[in-house]
Short mmCIF file of C-alpha atoms in Angstrom, two decimals:
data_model
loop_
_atom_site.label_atom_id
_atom_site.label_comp_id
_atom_site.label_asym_id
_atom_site.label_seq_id
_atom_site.Cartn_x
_atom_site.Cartn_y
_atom_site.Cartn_z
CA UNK A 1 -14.63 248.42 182.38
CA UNK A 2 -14.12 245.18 184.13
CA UNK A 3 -13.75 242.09 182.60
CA UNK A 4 -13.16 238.75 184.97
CA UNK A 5 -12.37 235.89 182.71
CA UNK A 6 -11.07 233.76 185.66
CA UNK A 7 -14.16 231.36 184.99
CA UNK A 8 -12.90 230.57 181.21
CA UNK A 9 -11.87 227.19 181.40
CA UNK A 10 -11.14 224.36 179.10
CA UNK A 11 -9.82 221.03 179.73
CA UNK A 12 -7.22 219.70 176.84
CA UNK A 13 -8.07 215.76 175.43
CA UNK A 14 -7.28 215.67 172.12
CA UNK A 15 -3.58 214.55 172.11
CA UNK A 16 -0.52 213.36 173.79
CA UNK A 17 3.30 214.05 172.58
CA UNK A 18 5.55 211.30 174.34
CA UNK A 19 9.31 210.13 174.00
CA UNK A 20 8.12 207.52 171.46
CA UNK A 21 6.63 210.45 169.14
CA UNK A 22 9.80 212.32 168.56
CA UNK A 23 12.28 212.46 165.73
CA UNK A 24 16.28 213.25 166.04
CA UNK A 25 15.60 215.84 163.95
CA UNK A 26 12.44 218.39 165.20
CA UNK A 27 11.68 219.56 161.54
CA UNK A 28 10.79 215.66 161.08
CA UNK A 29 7.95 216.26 164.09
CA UNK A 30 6.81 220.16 162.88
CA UNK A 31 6.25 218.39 159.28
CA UNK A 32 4.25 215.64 160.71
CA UNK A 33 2.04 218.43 163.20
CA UNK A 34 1.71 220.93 160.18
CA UNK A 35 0.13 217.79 158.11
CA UNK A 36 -1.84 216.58 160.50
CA UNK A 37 -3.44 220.27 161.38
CA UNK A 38 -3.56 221.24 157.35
CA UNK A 39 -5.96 217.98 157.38
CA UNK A 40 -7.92 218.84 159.95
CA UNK A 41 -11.80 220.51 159.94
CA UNK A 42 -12.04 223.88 161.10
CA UNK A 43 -8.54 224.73 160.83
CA UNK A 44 -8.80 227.84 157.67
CA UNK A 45 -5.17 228.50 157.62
CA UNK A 46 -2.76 226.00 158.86
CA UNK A 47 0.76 228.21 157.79
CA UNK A 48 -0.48 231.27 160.04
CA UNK A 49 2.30 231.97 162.33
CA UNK A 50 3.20 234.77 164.58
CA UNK A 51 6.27 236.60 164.33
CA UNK A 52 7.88 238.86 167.53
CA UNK A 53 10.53 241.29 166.54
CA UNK A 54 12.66 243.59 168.27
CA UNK A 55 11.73 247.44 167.38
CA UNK A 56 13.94 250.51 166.81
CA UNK A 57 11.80 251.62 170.16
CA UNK A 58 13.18 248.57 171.84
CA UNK A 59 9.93 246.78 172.58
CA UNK A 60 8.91 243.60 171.07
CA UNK A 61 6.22 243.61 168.83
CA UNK A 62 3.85 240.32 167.58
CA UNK A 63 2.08 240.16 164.32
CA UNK A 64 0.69 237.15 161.87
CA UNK A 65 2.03 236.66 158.68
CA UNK A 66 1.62 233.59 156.50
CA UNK A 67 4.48 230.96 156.23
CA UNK A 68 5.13 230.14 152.72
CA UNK A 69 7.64 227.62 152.34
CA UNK A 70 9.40 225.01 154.93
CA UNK A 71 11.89 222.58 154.71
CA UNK A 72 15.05 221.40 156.35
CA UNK A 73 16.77 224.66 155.60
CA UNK A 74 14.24 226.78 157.79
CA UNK A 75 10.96 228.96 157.35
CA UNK A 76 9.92 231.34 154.47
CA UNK A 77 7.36 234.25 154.14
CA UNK A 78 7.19 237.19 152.48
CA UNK A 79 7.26 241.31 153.44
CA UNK A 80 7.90 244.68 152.38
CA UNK A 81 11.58 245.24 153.57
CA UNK A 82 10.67 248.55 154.43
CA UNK A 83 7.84 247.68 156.33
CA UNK A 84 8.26 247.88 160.38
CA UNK A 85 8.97 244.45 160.91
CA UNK A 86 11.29 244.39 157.73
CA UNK A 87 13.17 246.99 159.53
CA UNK A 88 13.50 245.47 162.64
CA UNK A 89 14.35 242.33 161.42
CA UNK A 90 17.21 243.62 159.08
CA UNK A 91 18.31 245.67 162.60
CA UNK A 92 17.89 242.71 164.98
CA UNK A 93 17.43 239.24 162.94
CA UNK A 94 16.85 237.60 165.83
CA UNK A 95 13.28 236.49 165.47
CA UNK A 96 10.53 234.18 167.48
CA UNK A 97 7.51 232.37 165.60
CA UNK A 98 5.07 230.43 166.80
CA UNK A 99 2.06 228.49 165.52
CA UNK A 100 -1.02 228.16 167.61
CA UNK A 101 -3.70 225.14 166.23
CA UNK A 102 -6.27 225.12 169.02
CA UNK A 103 -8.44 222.96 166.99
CA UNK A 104 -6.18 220.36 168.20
CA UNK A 105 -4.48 221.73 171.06
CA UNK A 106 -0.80 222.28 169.97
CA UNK A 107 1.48 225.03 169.66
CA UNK A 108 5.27 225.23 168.22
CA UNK A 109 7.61 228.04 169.26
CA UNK A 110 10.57 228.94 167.09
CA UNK A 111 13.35 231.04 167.57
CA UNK A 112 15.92 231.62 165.03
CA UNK A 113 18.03 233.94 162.93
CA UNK A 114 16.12 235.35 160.29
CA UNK A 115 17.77 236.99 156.84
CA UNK A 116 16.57 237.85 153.36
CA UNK A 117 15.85 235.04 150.97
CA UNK A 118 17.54 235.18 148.11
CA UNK A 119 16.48 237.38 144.99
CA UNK A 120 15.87 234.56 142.53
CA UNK A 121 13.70 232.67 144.89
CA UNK A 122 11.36 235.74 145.84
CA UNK A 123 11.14 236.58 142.47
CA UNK A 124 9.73 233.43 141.44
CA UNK A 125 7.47 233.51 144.51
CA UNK A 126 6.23 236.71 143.64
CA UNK A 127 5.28 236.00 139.93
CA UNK A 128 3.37 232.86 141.15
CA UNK A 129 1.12 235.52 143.16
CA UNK A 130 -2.20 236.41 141.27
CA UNK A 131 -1.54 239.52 139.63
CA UNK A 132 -3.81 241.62 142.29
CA UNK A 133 -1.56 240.97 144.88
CA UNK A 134 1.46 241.53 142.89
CA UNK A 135 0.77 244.97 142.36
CA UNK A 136 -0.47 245.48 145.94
CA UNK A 137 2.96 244.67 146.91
CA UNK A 138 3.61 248.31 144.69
CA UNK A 139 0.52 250.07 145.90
CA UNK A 140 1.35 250.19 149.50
CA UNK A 141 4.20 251.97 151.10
CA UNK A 142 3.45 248.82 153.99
CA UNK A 143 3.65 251.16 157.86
CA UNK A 144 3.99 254.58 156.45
CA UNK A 145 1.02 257.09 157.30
CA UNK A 146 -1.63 257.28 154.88
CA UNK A 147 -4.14 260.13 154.74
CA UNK A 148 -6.84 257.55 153.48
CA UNK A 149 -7.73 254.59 152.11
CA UNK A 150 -8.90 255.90 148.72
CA UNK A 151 -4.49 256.22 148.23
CA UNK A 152 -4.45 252.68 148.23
CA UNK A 153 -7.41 252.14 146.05
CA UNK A 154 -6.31 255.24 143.64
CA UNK A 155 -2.46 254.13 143.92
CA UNK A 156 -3.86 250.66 142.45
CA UNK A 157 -5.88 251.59 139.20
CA UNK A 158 -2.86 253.67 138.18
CA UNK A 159 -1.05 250.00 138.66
CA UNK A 160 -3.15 248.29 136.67
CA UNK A 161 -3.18 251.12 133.86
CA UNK A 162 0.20 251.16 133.89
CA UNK A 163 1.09 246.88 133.95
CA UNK A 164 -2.42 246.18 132.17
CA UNK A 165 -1.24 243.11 129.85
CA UNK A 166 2.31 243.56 130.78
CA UNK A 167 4.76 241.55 133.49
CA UNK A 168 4.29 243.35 136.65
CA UNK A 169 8.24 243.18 138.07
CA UNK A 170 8.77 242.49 141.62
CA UNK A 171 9.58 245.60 143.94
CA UNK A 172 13.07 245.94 144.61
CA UNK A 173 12.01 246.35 148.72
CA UNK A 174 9.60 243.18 148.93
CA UNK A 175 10.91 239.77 149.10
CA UNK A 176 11.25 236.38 151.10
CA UNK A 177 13.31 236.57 155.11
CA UNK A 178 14.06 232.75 155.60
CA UNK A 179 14.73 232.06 159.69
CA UNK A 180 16.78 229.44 160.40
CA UNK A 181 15.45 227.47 163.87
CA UNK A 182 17.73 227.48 166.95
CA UNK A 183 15.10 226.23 168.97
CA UNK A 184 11.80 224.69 168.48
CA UNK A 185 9.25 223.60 171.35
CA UNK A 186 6.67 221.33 170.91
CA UNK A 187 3.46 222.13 172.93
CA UNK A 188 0.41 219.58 173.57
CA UNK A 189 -2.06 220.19 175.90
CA UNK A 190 -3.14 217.74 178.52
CA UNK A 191 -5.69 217.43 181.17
CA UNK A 192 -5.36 218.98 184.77
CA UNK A 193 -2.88 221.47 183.07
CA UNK A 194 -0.13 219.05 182.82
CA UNK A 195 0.52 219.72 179.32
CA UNK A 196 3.42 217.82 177.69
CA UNK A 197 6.61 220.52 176.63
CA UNK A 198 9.60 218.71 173.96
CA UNK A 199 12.21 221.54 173.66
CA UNK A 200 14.96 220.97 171.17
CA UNK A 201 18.15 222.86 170.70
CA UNK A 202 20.83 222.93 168.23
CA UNK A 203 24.12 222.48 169.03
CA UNK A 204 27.29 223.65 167.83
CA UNK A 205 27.68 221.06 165.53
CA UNK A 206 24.53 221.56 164.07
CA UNK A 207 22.93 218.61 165.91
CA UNK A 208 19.81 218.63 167.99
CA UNK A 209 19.39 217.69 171.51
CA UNK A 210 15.53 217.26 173.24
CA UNK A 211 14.56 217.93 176.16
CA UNK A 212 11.09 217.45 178.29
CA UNK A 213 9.83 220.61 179.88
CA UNK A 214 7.75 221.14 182.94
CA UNK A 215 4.55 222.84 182.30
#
């Protein structure tokens, strides 16, 4: 197999990001991009993010989950603690997410220290869940080996026999990681490649300081 994708090309028009765009504080600029994108056509889910994690094998490792919550305090979602990346972030809470929109031609890149939201708040996150997915959250033993797919399927009707008309409670291993930014970049692309780069940083007194990047 040889695949040459040298020839796959695309010029980037839809945006700027200058000096005179920016906020002191970057969580001011990711709510404004997040709005804008949620808004826009073609765009199905605005609050998918990837999330890289360190493993217990030592490589990184990149997956999307769905960001649930955001505010000044940092970024939400949801996971089986036991799950790979549950592990790995409870080893290593160092964490990097990143949002790609191409629909408008912006990306954000966060890295932060991630740790477990607390057990009030995923509990009332979880109940809000429709009841299929709260008992999914029991039915799967999320990155163990499975013999087949019928477990899953059998593993659920034995749920809903056993919860049918009652409060399903929330797993003591599935709940809310909230990472707290360190850094965020702000990514527009630009024509001829010269796409515009704002890097902020916190300091150590919880400040943030912005920077323009070379692309």
């Amino acid at each position: 197999m040889n695949s040459d994708l040298s020839d796959y090309r695309k010029s980037y028009e839809k945006g700027a990001l200058l000096e005179s765009d920016l906020s002191n504080n970057p969580l001011d600029l990711f709510n404004k991009w997040f709005t804008e994108v949620d808004k826009t056509d073609g765009v199905d889910e605005a609050n998918a993010m990837t999330i890289a994690t360190i493993g217990a094998d030592g490589f990184p490792k990149s997956r999307v989950v769905l960001l649930k919550h955001f505010d000044e305090n940092g970024f939400v979602f949801y996971t089986n603690y036991n799950s790979e990346k549950g592990k790995a972030i409870l080893n290593n809470p160092n964490v990097c997410i990143s949002f790609f929109w191409p629909n408008v031609e912006r990306q954000v890149i966060i890295k932060g220290i991630a740790s477990k939201q607390s057990e009030e708040l995923s509990t009332a996150y979880y109940h809000s869940r429709p009841r299929q997915s709260q008992l999914g959250a029991w039915a799967s033993d999320q990155s163990s080996e499975i013999d087949s797919r019928e477990i899953l399927t059998q593993n659920l009707v034995t749920l809903e026999n056993e919860y049918k008309a009652k409060e399903i409670p929330k797993p003591p291993h599935w709940g809310g990681f909230i990472i707290i930014p360190k850094s965020i970049e702000f990514w527009q692309g630009r024509p001829n490649r010269l796409h515009d780069r704002i890097f902020y940083e916190k300091t150590i007194n919880n400040n943030w300081n912005h920077k323009r990047l070379a692309p």
